[in-house]
């Protein structure tokens, strides 16, 4: 896709006592922006597509080196951004100076008058994709009936428009991000609009699911963190994971993982995952023709003896006896 247009715009970002040119905007018919980084703090390209009034889809491939983003205040204000880190990792700071780290696979929902003050990608290229919408533009589009209200209904029921949080999504949301990446690569504007609305709606539902659950006084961030840990364990029953691995993967101390998981779910993460694996084995014993020597490997055991011992402790019978009862 060739991005040539009649209009060029320059954006400058403030750094200490001087201004440094970071991006040049090249527009094409008002629908596509190419952001080319040419300053010492930012190198790389970004594509921004105008999907509808107030709604944009973007893909960033760039390196940020402690870029000061004060010049973006007006760009981000009154905006909801939902994006996923597809490659690399980012350290960013909000305007109050609080720093947060986004790792590969993390999803950022940032809304309200959210403003970044720093963006740093550890001198490595990052790739992130997502959508953003500007409240005024979206509201005008809804009033003019150019958008389907049902897609955004969940958002105006929730407080998603006034929060910032980091999560790893669920199967639907992560599948949508992959589809968004594909439609950007294919330059398919019809699907861009459809997928943008899907992501808006699914993100609202995902957010509301957390708001509606009582997690015994935990902060929203910890609620999200431990739901993500639980979801990871639920979706990975074919392998044993040490608690050290889980703690490192989710950037939490081992003691914090064990104590808070027990506080939330009333069971240790190790026993929780073990029970889920054994429950899957029980289903395979009664609902499949797999041999027992194949089943124990499918639920993360290396040895039949260990599997049989754990199974008997939970179900008070051997795997063979359990299979006969269910037949």
PDB file of C-alpha atoms in Angstrom:
ATOM      1  CA  UNK A   1       0.000   0.000   0.000  1.00  0.00           C
ATOM      2  CA  UNK A   2       1.511   3.290  -1.046  1.00  0.00           C
ATOM      3  CA  UNK A   3       0.960   6.093   1.409  1.00  0.00           C
ATOM      4  CA  UNK A   4       1.274   9.346  -0.461  1.00  0.00           C
ATOM      5  CA  UNK A   5      -0.911  12.337   0.154  1.00  0.00           C
ATOM      6  CA  UNK A   6      -1.289  16.027  -0.191  1.00  0.00           C
ATOM      7  CA  UNK A   7      -1.021  16.795   3.515  1.00  0.00           C
ATOM      8  CA  UNK A   8       1.945  16.425   5.825  1.00  0.00           C
ATOM      9  CA  UNK A   9       1.920  17.120   9.541  1.00  0.00           C
ATOM     10  CA  UNK A  10       4.776  17.288  11.971  1.00  0.00           C
ATOM     11  CA  UNK A  11       4.420  16.270  15.619  1.00  0.00           C
ATOM     12  CA  UNK A  12       7.034  17.311  18.141  1.00  0.00           C
ATOM     13  CA  UNK A  13       7.527  15.873  21.596  1.00  0.00           C
ATOM     14  CA  UNK A  14       9.028  17.869  24.417  1.00  0.00           C
ATOM     15  CA  UNK A  15      12.268  16.656  25.991  1.00  0.00           C
ATOM     16  CA  UNK A  16      13.866  18.710  28.782  1.00  0.00           C
ATOM     17  CA  UNK A  17      14.563  22.195  27.414  1.00  0.00           C
ATOM     18  CA  UNK A  18      14.397  21.388  23.710  1.00  0.00           C
ATOM     19  CA  UNK A  19      11.926  20.127  21.151  1.00  0.00           C
ATOM     20  CA  UNK A  20      12.809  17.068  19.090  1.00  0.00           C
ATOM     21  CA  UNK A  21      11.031  16.046  15.929  1.00  0.00           C
ATOM     22  CA  UNK A  22       9.799  12.482  16.326  1.00  0.00           C
ATOM     23  CA  UNK A  23       7.071  11.817  13.789  1.00  0.00           C
ATOM     24  CA  UNK A  24       5.973  13.101  10.412  1.00  0.00           C
ATOM     25  CA  UNK A  25       2.332  12.388   9.557  1.00  0.00           C
ATOM     26  CA  UNK A  26       1.600  11.588   5.911  1.00  0.00           C
ATOM     27  CA  UNK A  27      -2.153  11.447   5.258  1.00  0.00           C
ATOM     28  CA  UNK A  28      -4.033   9.733   2.458  1.00  0.00           C
ATOM     29  CA  UNK A  29      -7.569  10.927   1.795  1.00  0.00           C
ATOM     30  CA  UNK A  30      -8.019  11.571   5.503  1.00  0.00           C
ATOM     31  CA  UNK A  31      -8.300   7.824   6.188  1.00  0.00           C
ATOM     32  CA  UNK A  32      -4.719   6.636   6.651  1.00  0.00           C
ATOM     33  CA  UNK A  33      -1.829   8.148   8.548  1.00  0.00           C
ATOM     34  CA  UNK A  34       1.738   6.974   8.309  1.00  0.00           C
ATOM     35  CA  UNK A  35       3.759   8.029  11.350  1.00  0.00           C
ATOM     36  CA  UNK A  36       7.461   7.831  10.560  1.00  0.00           C
ATOM     37  CA  UNK A  37       9.787   8.238  13.514  1.00  0.00           C
ATOM     38  CA  UNK A  38      12.944  10.136  12.683  1.00  0.00           C
ATOM     39  CA  UNK A  39      14.111  11.517  16.020  1.00  0.00           C
ATOM     40  CA  UNK A  40      16.880  10.112  18.187  1.00  0.00           C
ATOM     41  CA  UNK A  41      14.316   8.948  20.748  1.00  0.00           C
ATOM     42  CA  UNK A  42      11.927   7.229  18.332  1.00  0.00           C
ATOM     43  CA  UNK A  43      12.633   5.169  15.241  1.00  0.00           C
ATOM     44  CA  UNK A  44      10.163   3.120  13.248  1.00  0.00           C
ATOM     45  CA  UNK A  45       6.785   3.365  11.574  1.00  0.00           C
ATOM     46  CA  UNK A  46       3.186   3.363  12.698  1.00  0.00           C
ATOM     47  CA  UNK A  47      -0.013   3.065  10.698  1.00  0.00           C
ATOM     48  CA  UNK A  48      -3.254   4.669  11.858  1.00  0.00           C
ATOM     49  CA  UNK A  49      -6.530   3.986  10.037  1.00  0.00           C
ATOM     50  CA  UNK A  50      -9.638   6.102  10.436  1.00  0.00           C
ATOM     51  CA  UNK A  51     -12.335   3.424  10.773  1.00  0.00           C
ATOM     52  CA  UNK A  52     -15.281   5.699  11.604  1.00  0.00           C
ATOM     53  CA  UNK A  53     -15.967   9.052  13.246  1.00  0.00           C
ATOM     54  CA  UNK A  54     -13.789   9.086  16.327  1.00  0.00           C
ATOM     55  CA  UNK A  55     -12.673   5.479  15.873  1.00  0.00           C
ATOM     56  CA  UNK A  56      -9.143   4.520  14.780  1.00  0.00           C
ATOM     57  CA  UNK A  57      -7.177   1.307  14.420  1.00  0.00           C
ATOM     58  CA  UNK A  58      -3.412   1.343  14.690  1.00  0.00           C
ATOM     59  CA  UNK A  59      -0.286  -0.772  14.347  1.00  0.00           C
ATOM     60  CA  UNK A  60       3.076   0.332  15.749  1.00  0.00           C
ATOM     61  CA  UNK A  61       6.496  -1.065  14.847  1.00  0.00           C
ATOM     62  CA  UNK A  62       9.035   1.161  16.542  1.00  0.00           C
ATOM     63  CA  UNK A  63      11.774   1.608  19.119  1.00  0.00           C
ATOM     64  CA  UNK A  64      11.221   4.161  21.886  1.00  0.00           C
ATOM     65  CA  UNK A  65      14.109   5.378  24.034  1.00  0.00           C
ATOM     66  CA  UNK A  66      12.678   7.260  26.989  1.00  0.00           C
ATOM     67  CA  UNK A  67      10.444   9.311  24.719  1.00  0.00           C
ATOM     68  CA  UNK A  68       8.846  12.179  26.613  1.00  0.00           C
ATOM     69  CA  UNK A  69       5.182  12.248  25.590  1.00  0.00           C
ATOM     70  CA  UNK A  70       4.055  15.580  26.970  1.00  0.00           C
ATOM     71  CA  UNK A  71       3.385  16.645  23.406  1.00  0.00           C
ATOM     72  CA  UNK A  72       0.719  13.965  23.161  1.00  0.00           C
ATOM     73  CA  UNK A  73      -1.543  15.355  25.876  1.00  0.00           C
ATOM     74  CA  UNK A  74      -4.098  16.699  23.434  1.00  0.00           C
ATOM     75  CA  UNK A  75      -3.917  13.529  21.345  1.00  0.00           C
ATOM     76  CA  UNK A  76      -4.729  11.147  24.191  1.00  0.00           C
ATOM     77  CA  UNK A  77      -7.149  13.249  26.236  1.00  0.00           C
ATOM     78  CA  UNK A  78     -10.765  11.992  26.357  1.00  0.00           C
ATOM     79  CA  UNK A  79      -9.733   8.800  24.593  1.00  0.00           C
ATOM     80  CA  UNK A  80     -10.225   5.098  25.197  1.00  0.00           C
ATOM     81  CA  UNK A  81      -7.294   3.010  23.938  1.00  0.00           C
ATOM     82  CA  UNK A  82      -7.223  -0.782  23.867  1.00  0.00           C
ATOM     83  CA  UNK A  83      -4.024  -2.307  22.560  1.00  0.00           C
ATOM     84  CA  UNK A  84      -1.954  -5.462  22.874  1.00  0.00           C
ATOM     85  CA  UNK A  85       1.822  -5.872  22.912  1.00  0.00           C
ATOM     86  CA  UNK A  86       2.493  -8.414  20.163  1.00  0.00           C
ATOM     87  CA  UNK A  87       6.296  -8.261  20.430  1.00  0.00           C
ATOM     88  CA  UNK A  88       8.787  -6.770  22.883  1.00  0.00           C
ATOM     89  CA  UNK A  89       7.949  -4.922  26.089  1.00  0.00           C
ATOM     90  CA  UNK A  90       7.312  -1.353  27.157  1.00  0.00           C
ATOM     91  CA  UNK A  91       7.808   0.723  30.262  1.00  0.00           C
ATOM     92  CA  UNK A  92       5.473   3.699  30.432  1.00  0.00           C
ATOM     93  CA  UNK A  93       4.680   6.324  33.018  1.00  0.00           C
ATOM     94  CA  UNK A  94       1.430   8.135  33.642  1.00  0.00           C
ATOM     95  CA  UNK A  95       1.433  11.843  34.215  1.00  0.00           C
ATOM     96  CA  UNK A  96       1.665  11.371  37.987  1.00  0.00           C
ATOM     97  CA  UNK A  97       4.995   9.572  37.392  1.00  0.00           C
ATOM     98  CA  UNK A  98       3.764   6.077  38.279  1.00  0.00           C
ATOM     99  CA  UNK A  99       5.534   3.555  36.049  1.00  0.00           C
ATOM    100  CA  UNK A 100       4.013   0.386  34.645  1.00  0.00           C
ATOM    101  CA  UNK A 101       5.495  -2.346  32.474  1.00  0.00           C
ATOM    102  CA  UNK A 102       3.741  -4.039  29.573  1.00  0.00           C
ATOM    103  CA  UNK A 103       5.163  -7.385  28.508  1.00  0.00           C
ATOM    104  CA  UNK A 104       4.563  -9.348  25.336  1.00  0.00           C
ATOM    105  CA  UNK A 105       0.958 -10.553  25.450  1.00  0.00           C
ATOM    106  CA  UNK A 106      -0.231  -7.848  27.847  1.00  0.00           C
ATOM    107  CA  UNK A 107      -3.269  -5.739  26.957  1.00  0.00           C
ATOM    108  CA  UNK A 108      -3.679  -2.143  28.083  1.00  0.00           C
ATOM    109  CA  UNK A 109      -7.077  -0.523  28.534  1.00  0.00           C
ATOM    110  CA  UNK A 110      -6.538   3.184  29.144  1.00  0.00           C
ATOM    111  CA  UNK A 111      -9.404   5.617  29.349  1.00  0.00           C
ATOM    112  CA  UNK A 112     -10.659   8.896  30.726  1.00  0.00           C
ATOM    113  CA  UNK A 113      -8.195  11.766  30.715  1.00  0.00           C
ATOM    114  CA  UNK A 114      -5.341   9.288  30.699  1.00  0.00           C
ATOM    115  CA  UNK A 115      -2.010  10.848  29.773  1.00  0.00           C
ATOM    116  CA  UNK A 116       1.372   9.213  29.369  1.00  0.00           C
ATOM    117  CA  UNK A 117       4.530  11.053  30.326  1.00  0.00           C
ATOM    118  CA  UNK A 118       7.109   8.504  29.133  1.00  0.00           C
ATOM    119  CA  UNK A 119       7.371   5.572  26.736  1.00  0.00           C
ATOM    120  CA  UNK A 120      10.407   3.284  26.706  1.00  0.00           C
ATOM    121  CA  UNK A 121      10.938  -0.010  24.852  1.00  0.00           C
ATOM    122  CA  UNK A 122      14.371  -1.032  26.169  1.00  0.00           C
ATOM    123  CA  UNK A 123      16.092  -0.258  22.848  1.00  0.00           C
ATOM    124  CA  UNK A 124      14.253  -3.140  21.172  1.00  0.00           C
ATOM    125  CA  UNK A 125      11.546  -3.046  18.556  1.00  0.00           C
ATOM    126  CA  UNK A 126       8.017  -3.387  19.804  1.00  0.00           C
ATOM    127  CA  UNK A 127       4.901  -4.300  17.889  1.00  0.00           C
ATOM    128  CA  UNK A 128       1.509  -3.366  19.246  1.00  0.00           C
ATOM    129  CA  UNK A 129      -1.911  -3.224  17.644  1.00  0.00           C
ATOM    130  CA  UNK A 130      -5.188  -1.865  18.853  1.00  0.00           C
ATOM    131  CA  UNK A 131      -7.989   0.637  18.586  1.00  0.00           C
ATOM    132  CA  UNK A 132      -8.718   4.044  20.031  1.00  0.00           C
ATOM    133  CA  UNK A 133     -11.826   6.144  20.091  1.00  0.00           C
ATOM    134  CA  UNK A 134     -12.402   9.739  21.015  1.00  0.00           C
ATOM    135  CA  UNK A 135     -15.497  10.337  23.107  1.00  0.00           C
ATOM    136  CA  UNK A 136     -16.751  13.370  21.227  1.00  0.00           C
ATOM    137  CA  UNK A 137     -16.341  11.764  17.825  1.00  0.00           C
ATOM    138  CA  UNK A 138     -18.033   8.547  18.897  1.00  0.00           C
ATOM    139  CA  UNK A 139     -20.914  10.378  20.600  1.00  0.00           C
ATOM    140  CA  UNK A 140     -21.485  12.480  17.482  1.00  0.00           C
ATOM    141  CA  UNK A 141     -21.485   9.345  15.351  1.00  0.00           C
ATOM    142  CA  UNK A 142     -24.013   7.669  17.660  1.00  0.00           C
ATOM    143  CA  UNK A 143     -26.252  10.735  17.628  1.00  0.00           C
ATOM    144  CA  UNK A 144     -26.080  10.769  13.828  1.00  0.00           C
ATOM    145  CA  UNK A 145     -26.871   7.021  13.817  1.00  0.00           C
ATOM    146  CA  UNK A 146     -23.788   6.206  11.793  1.00  0.00           C
ATOM    147  CA  UNK A 147     -22.791   3.656  14.449  1.00  0.00           C
ATOM    148  CA  UNK A 148     -24.850   0.812  15.839  1.00  0.00           C
ATOM    149  CA  UNK A 149     -25.581   1.645  19.469  1.00  0.00           C
ATOM    150  CA  UNK A 150     -25.702  -2.006  20.514  1.00  0.00           C
ATOM    151  CA  UNK A 151     -21.955  -2.359  19.960  1.00  0.00           C
ATOM    152  CA  UNK A 152     -21.222   0.312  22.560  1.00  0.00           C
ATOM    153  CA  UNK A 153     -24.080  -0.313  24.973  1.00  0.00           C
ATOM    154  CA  UNK A 154     -21.954  -2.287  27.427  1.00  0.00           C
ATOM    155  CA  UNK A 155     -19.471   0.561  27.694  1.00  0.00           C
ATOM    156  CA  UNK A 156     -21.963   3.091  28.905  1.00  0.00           C
ATOM    157  CA  UNK A 157     -23.234   0.640  31.514  1.00  0.00           C
ATOM    158  CA  UNK A 158     -19.737   0.149  32.923  1.00  0.00           C
ATOM    159  CA  UNK A 159     -17.066   2.434  34.330  1.00  0.00           C
ATOM    160  CA  UNK A 160     -14.607   1.252  31.690  1.00  0.00           C
ATOM    161  CA  UNK A 161     -14.433   4.775  30.301  1.00  0.00           C
ATOM    162  CA  UNK A 162     -12.801   6.033  33.493  1.00  0.00           C
ATOM    163  CA  UNK A 163     -10.191   3.410  34.265  1.00  0.00           C
ATOM    164  CA  UNK A 164      -6.797   2.100  33.299  1.00  0.00           C
ATOM    165  CA  UNK A 165      -5.810  -1.515  33.780  1.00  0.00           C
ATOM    166  CA  UNK A 166      -3.492  -4.162  32.354  1.00  0.00           C
ATOM    167  CA  UNK A 167      -4.638  -7.720  31.664  1.00  0.00           C
ATOM    168  CA  UNK A 168      -3.975 -10.654  29.350  1.00  0.00           C
ATOM    169  CA  UNK A 169      -7.505 -11.000  28.006  1.00  0.00           C
ATOM    170  CA  UNK A 170      -9.380 -14.192  27.317  1.00  0.00           C
ATOM    171  CA  UNK A 171      -9.601 -16.469  24.297  1.00  0.00           C
ATOM    172  CA  UNK A 172     -12.086 -14.227  22.448  1.00  0.00           C
ATOM    173  CA  UNK A 173     -10.154 -11.023  23.002  1.00  0.00           C
ATOM    174  CA  UNK A 174      -6.785 -12.504  22.030  1.00  0.00           C
ATOM    175  CA  UNK A 175      -8.332 -14.084  18.935  1.00  0.00           C
ATOM    176  CA  UNK A 176      -9.736 -10.671  17.985  1.00  0.00           C
ATOM    177  CA  UNK A 177      -6.312  -9.054  18.264  1.00  0.00           C
ATOM    178  CA  UNK A 178      -4.887 -11.625  15.865  1.00  0.00           C
ATOM    179  CA  UNK A 179      -7.771 -10.976  13.469  1.00  0.00           C
ATOM    180  CA  UNK A 180      -7.187  -7.222  13.757  1.00  0.00           C
ATOM    181  CA  UNK A 181      -3.531  -7.749  12.870  1.00  0.00           C
ATOM    182  CA  UNK A 182      -4.639  -9.692   9.781  1.00  0.00           C
ATOM    183  CA  UNK A 183      -7.148  -7.086   8.573  1.00  0.00           C
ATOM    184  CA  UNK A 184      -4.550  -4.323   9.002  1.00  0.00           C
ATOM    185  CA  UNK A 185      -2.062  -6.317   6.929  1.00  0.00           C
ATOM    186  CA  UNK A 186      -4.774  -6.913   4.302  1.00  0.00           C
ATOM    187  CA  UNK A 187      -5.939  -3.261   4.371  1.00  0.00           C
ATOM    188  CA  UNK A 188      -9.546  -4.487   4.720  1.00  0.00           C
ATOM    189  CA  UNK A 189     -11.526  -1.461   5.915  1.00  0.00           C
ATOM    190  CA  UNK A 190     -14.876  -3.266   6.137  1.00  0.00           C
ATOM    191  CA  UNK A 191     -13.476  -5.871   8.508  1.00  0.00           C
ATOM    192  CA  UNK A 192     -11.575  -3.184  10.418  1.00  0.00           C
ATOM    193  CA  UNK A 193     -14.859  -1.591  11.420  1.00  0.00           C
ATOM    194  CA  UNK A 194     -16.484  -4.901  12.367  1.00  0.00           C
ATOM    195  CA  UNK A 195     -13.498  -6.077  14.411  1.00  0.00           C
ATOM    196  CA  UNK A 196     -13.159  -2.714  16.153  1.00  0.00           C
ATOM    197  CA  UNK A 197     -16.756  -2.944  17.394  1.00  0.00           C
ATOM    198  CA  UNK A 198     -16.246  -6.553  18.464  1.00  0.00           C
ATOM    199  CA  UNK A 199     -13.187  -5.611  20.497  1.00  0.00           C
ATOM    200  CA  UNK A 200     -15.002  -2.692  22.123  1.00  0.00           C
ATOM    201  CA  UNK A 201     -17.898  -4.919  23.106  1.00  0.00           C
ATOM    202  CA  UNK A 202     -15.823  -7.900  24.313  1.00  0.00           C
ATOM    203  CA  UNK A 203     -13.577  -5.595  26.355  1.00  0.00           C
ATOM    204  CA  UNK A 204     -16.613  -4.115  28.103  1.00  0.00           C
ATOM    205  CA  UNK A 205     -17.986  -7.574  28.919  1.00  0.00           C
ATOM    206  CA  UNK A 206     -14.558  -8.701  30.150  1.00  0.00           C
ATOM    207  CA  UNK A 207     -14.284  -5.626  32.354  1.00  0.00           C
ATOM    208  CA  UNK A 208     -17.794  -6.027  33.787  1.00  0.00           C
ATOM    209  CA  UNK A 209     -17.096  -9.649  34.708  1.00  0.00           C
ATOM    210  CA  UNK A 210     -14.394  -8.450  37.109  1.00  0.00           C
ATOM    211  CA  UNK A 211     -16.467  -5.624  38.540  1.00  0.00           C
ATOM    212  CA  UNK A 212     -19.326  -8.002  39.411  1.00  0.00           C
ATOM    213  CA  UNK A 213     -17.183 -10.437  41.441  1.00  0.00           C
ATOM    214  CA  UNK A 214     -16.339  -9.939  45.110  1.00  0.00           C
ATOM    215  CA  UNK A 215     -12.662 -10.614  45.664  1.00  0.00           C
ATOM    216  CA  UNK A 216     -12.482  -9.919  49.399  1.00  0.00           C
ATOM    217  CA  UNK A 217     -11.180  -6.393  49.207  1.00  0.00           C
ATOM    218  CA  UNK A 218      -8.442  -6.969  46.634  1.00  0.00           C
ATOM    219  CA  UNK A 219      -7.597  -4.085  44.343  1.00  0.00           C
ATOM    220  CA  UNK A 220      -8.862  -4.272  40.783  1.00  0.00           C
ATOM    221  CA  UNK A 221      -5.319  -4.845  39.518  1.00  0.00           C
ATOM    222  CA  UNK A 222      -4.833  -7.864  41.819  1.00  0.00           C
ATOM    223  CA  UNK A 223      -8.289  -9.156  40.919  1.00  0.00           C
ATOM    224  CA  UNK A 224      -7.356  -9.053  37.255  1.00  0.00           C
ATOM    225  CA  UNK A 225      -3.935 -10.563  37.925  1.00  0.00           C
ATOM    226  CA  UNK A 226      -5.276 -13.570  39.808  1.00  0.00           C
ATOM    227  CA  UNK A 227      -8.062 -14.152  37.304  1.00  0.00           C
ATOM    228  CA  UNK A 228      -5.412 -14.194  34.593  1.00  0.00           C
ATOM    229  CA  UNK A 229      -3.389 -16.718  36.609  1.00  0.00           C
ATOM    230  CA  UNK A 230      -6.486 -18.878  37.112  1.00  0.00           C
ATOM    231  CA  UNK A 231      -7.340 -18.662  33.409  1.00  0.00           C
ATOM    232  CA  UNK A 232      -3.789 -19.666  32.475  1.00  0.00           C
ATOM    233  CA  UNK A 233      -4.002 -22.712  34.748  1.00  0.00           C
ATOM    234  CA  UNK A 234      -7.470 -23.609  33.403  1.00  0.00           C
ATOM    235  CA  UNK A 235      -6.296 -23.456  29.800  1.00  0.00           C
ATOM    236  CA  UNK A 236      -3.027 -25.344  30.260  1.00  0.00           C
ATOM    237  CA  UNK A 237      -3.884 -28.764  31.660  1.00  0.00           C
ATOM    238  CA  UNK A 238      -1.521 -30.745  29.458  1.00  0.00           C
ATOM    239  CA  UNK A 239       1.588 -29.778  31.395  1.00  0.00           C
ATOM    240  CA  UNK A 240       2.790 -29.367  34.974  1.00  0.00           C
ATOM    241  CA  UNK A 241       3.986 -25.868  35.867  1.00  0.00           C
ATOM    242  CA  UNK A 242       6.051 -25.152  38.950  1.00  0.00           C
ATOM    243  CA  UNK A 243       4.819 -22.349  41.160  1.00  0.00           C
ATOM    244  CA  UNK A 244       8.171 -20.624  40.621  1.00  0.00           C
ATOM    245  CA  UNK A 245       7.442 -20.586  36.888  1.00  0.00           C
ATOM    246  CA  UNK A 246       3.950 -19.122  37.442  1.00  0.00           C
ATOM    247  CA  UNK A 247       5.264 -16.446  39.809  1.00  0.00           C
ATOM    248  CA  UNK A 248       7.966 -15.413  37.342  1.00  0.00           C
ATOM    249  CA  UNK A 249       5.560 -15.448  34.390  1.00  0.00           C
ATOM    250  CA  UNK A 250       3.120 -13.096  36.123  1.00  0.00           C
ATOM    251  CA  UNK A 251       5.746 -10.928  37.867  1.00  0.00           C
ATOM    252  CA  UNK A 252       4.668 -11.700  41.412  1.00  0.00           C
ATOM    253  CA  UNK A 253       6.587 -13.057  44.385  1.00  0.00           C
ATOM    254  CA  UNK A 254       6.207 -16.750  45.142  1.00  0.00           C
ATOM    255  CA  UNK A 255       4.787 -16.014  48.596  1.00  0.00           C
ATOM    256  CA  UNK A 256       2.361 -13.462  47.148  1.00  0.00           C
ATOM    257  CA  UNK A 257       1.186 -15.982  44.552  1.00  0.00           C
ATOM    258  CA  UNK A 258       0.509 -18.671  47.148  1.00  0.00           C
ATOM    259  CA  UNK A 259      -1.018 -16.439  49.834  1.00  0.00           C
ATOM    260  CA  UNK A 260      -3.333 -14.336  47.687  1.00  0.00           C
ATOM    261  CA  UNK A 261      -4.421 -17.245  45.469  1.00  0.00           C
ATOM    262  CA  UNK A 262      -5.414 -19.125  48.622  1.00  0.00           C
ATOM    263  CA  UNK A 263      -7.201 -16.031  49.923  1.00  0.00           C
ATOM    264  CA  UNK A 264      -9.221 -15.692  46.701  1.00  0.00           C
ATOM    265  CA  UNK A 265      -9.907 -19.319  45.825  1.00  0.00           C
ATOM    266  CA  UNK A 266      -9.450 -21.120  49.165  1.00  0.00           C
ATOM    267  CA  UNK A 267      -6.858 -23.501  47.721  1.00  0.00           C
ATOM    268  CA  UNK A 268      -3.196 -23.352  46.752  1.00  0.00           C
ATOM    269  CA  UNK A 269      -2.403 -22.752  43.051  1.00  0.00           C
ATOM    270  CA  UNK A 270      -0.553 -26.072  42.920  1.00  0.00           C
ATOM    271  CA  UNK A 271      -3.530 -28.075  44.233  1.00  0.00           C
ATOM    272  CA  UNK A 272      -5.937 -26.072  42.063  1.00  0.00           C
ATOM    273  CA  UNK A 273      -4.011 -26.933  38.902  1.00  0.00           C
ATOM    274  CA  UNK A 274      -3.508 -30.553  39.970  1.00  0.00           C
ATOM    275  CA  UNK A 275      -7.248 -31.000  40.548  1.00  0.00           C
ATOM    276  CA  UNK A 276      -8.077 -29.487  37.157  1.00  0.00           C
ATOM    277  CA  UNK A 277      -5.629 -31.867  35.439  1.00  0.00           C
ATOM    278  CA  UNK A 278      -7.098 -34.861  37.259  1.00  0.00           C
ATOM    279  CA  UNK A 279     -10.636 -33.758  36.359  1.00  0.00           C
ATOM    280  CA  UNK A 280      -9.599 -33.653  32.720  1.00  0.00           C
ATOM    281  CA  UNK A 281      -8.118 -37.150  33.088  1.00  0.00           C
ATOM    282  CA  UNK A 282     -11.390 -38.413  34.567  1.00  0.00           C
ATOM    283  CA  UNK A 283     -13.285 -37.069  31.563  1.00  0.00           C
ATOM    284  CA  UNK A 284     -10.852 -38.706  29.141  1.00  0.00           C
ATOM    285  CA  UNK A 285     -11.179 -42.025  30.990  1.00  0.00           C
ATOM    286  CA  UNK A 286     -14.948 -42.113  30.507  1.00  0.00           C
ATOM    287  CA  UNK A 287     -15.436 -40.130  27.303  1.00  0.00           C
ATOM    288  CA  UNK A 288     -12.527 -41.307  25.131  1.00  0.00           C
ATOM    289  CA  UNK A 289     -10.819 -44.457  23.957  1.00  0.00           C
ATOM    290  CA  UNK A 290      -7.316 -43.256  24.863  1.00  0.00           C
ATOM    291  CA  UNK A 291      -5.167 -45.756  26.701  1.00  0.00           C
ATOM    292  CA  UNK A 292      -4.298 -44.854  30.289  1.00  0.00           C
ATOM    293  CA  UNK A 293      -0.606 -44.577  29.377  1.00  0.00           C
ATOM    294  CA  UNK A 294      -1.593 -41.858  26.886  1.00  0.00           C
ATOM    295  CA  UNK A 295      -4.034 -40.100  29.209  1.00  0.00           C
ATOM    296  CA  UNK A 296      -1.575 -39.413  32.008  1.00  0.00           C
ATOM    297  CA  UNK A 297       0.779 -37.753  29.524  1.00  0.00           C
ATOM    298  CA  UNK A 298      -2.075 -35.588  28.228  1.00  0.00           C
ATOM    299  CA  UNK A 299      -2.552 -34.117  31.696  1.00  0.00           C
ATOM    300  CA  UNK A 300       1.084 -33.373  32.458  1.00  0.00           C
ATOM    301  CA  UNK A 301       2.360 -36.462  34.286  1.00  0.00           C
ATOM    302  CA  UNK A 302       5.669 -38.048  33.351  1.00  0.00           C
ATOM    303  CA  UNK A 303       5.123 -41.328  35.179  1.00  0.00           C
ATOM    304  CA  UNK A 304       2.106 -43.616  35.477  1.00  0.00           C
ATOM    305  CA  UNK A 305       2.841 -44.285  39.163  1.00  0.00           C
ATOM    306  CA  UNK A 306       2.652 -40.571  40.066  1.00  0.00           C
ATOM    307  CA  UNK A 307      -0.548 -40.172  38.073  1.00  0.00           C
ATOM    308  CA  UNK A 308      -2.177 -43.247  39.628  1.00  0.00           C
ATOM    309  CA  UNK A 309      -1.266 -42.151  43.159  1.00  0.00           C
ATOM    310  CA  UNK A 310      -2.674 -38.618  42.668  1.00  0.00           C
ATOM    311  CA  UNK A 311      -5.803 -39.965  40.959  1.00  0.00           C
ATOM    312  CA  UNK A 312      -6.525 -42.453  43.766  1.00  0.00           C
ATOM    313  CA  UNK A 313      -6.133 -39.720  46.375  1.00  0.00           C
ATOM    314  CA  UNK A 314      -8.764 -37.576  44.636  1.00  0.00           C
ATOM    315  CA  UNK A 315     -11.231 -40.242  43.438  1.00  0.00           C
ATOM    316  CA  UNK A 316     -10.601 -43.109  45.904  1.00  0.00           C
ATOM    317  CA  UNK A 317     -10.015 -45.572  43.081  1.00  0.00           C
ATOM    318  CA  UNK A 318      -7.462 -46.339  40.399  1.00  0.00           C
ATOM    319  CA  UNK A 319      -7.797 -44.907  36.878  1.00  0.00           C
ATOM    320  CA  UNK A 320      -8.695 -48.421  35.598  1.00  0.00           C
ATOM    321  CA  UNK A 321     -11.443 -48.809  38.211  1.00  0.00           C
ATOM    322  CA  UNK A 322     -12.789 -45.354  37.396  1.00  0.00           C
ATOM    323  CA  UNK A 323     -12.981 -46.244  33.702  1.00  0.00           C
ATOM    324  CA  UNK A 324     -14.888 -49.463  34.445  1.00  0.00           C
ATOM    325  CA  UNK A 325     -17.394 -47.611  36.647  1.00  0.00           C
ATOM    326  CA  UNK A 326     -18.088 -45.134  33.870  1.00  0.00           C
ATOM    327  CA  UNK A 327     -18.473 -47.718  31.144  1.00  0.00           C
TER     328      UNK A 327
END
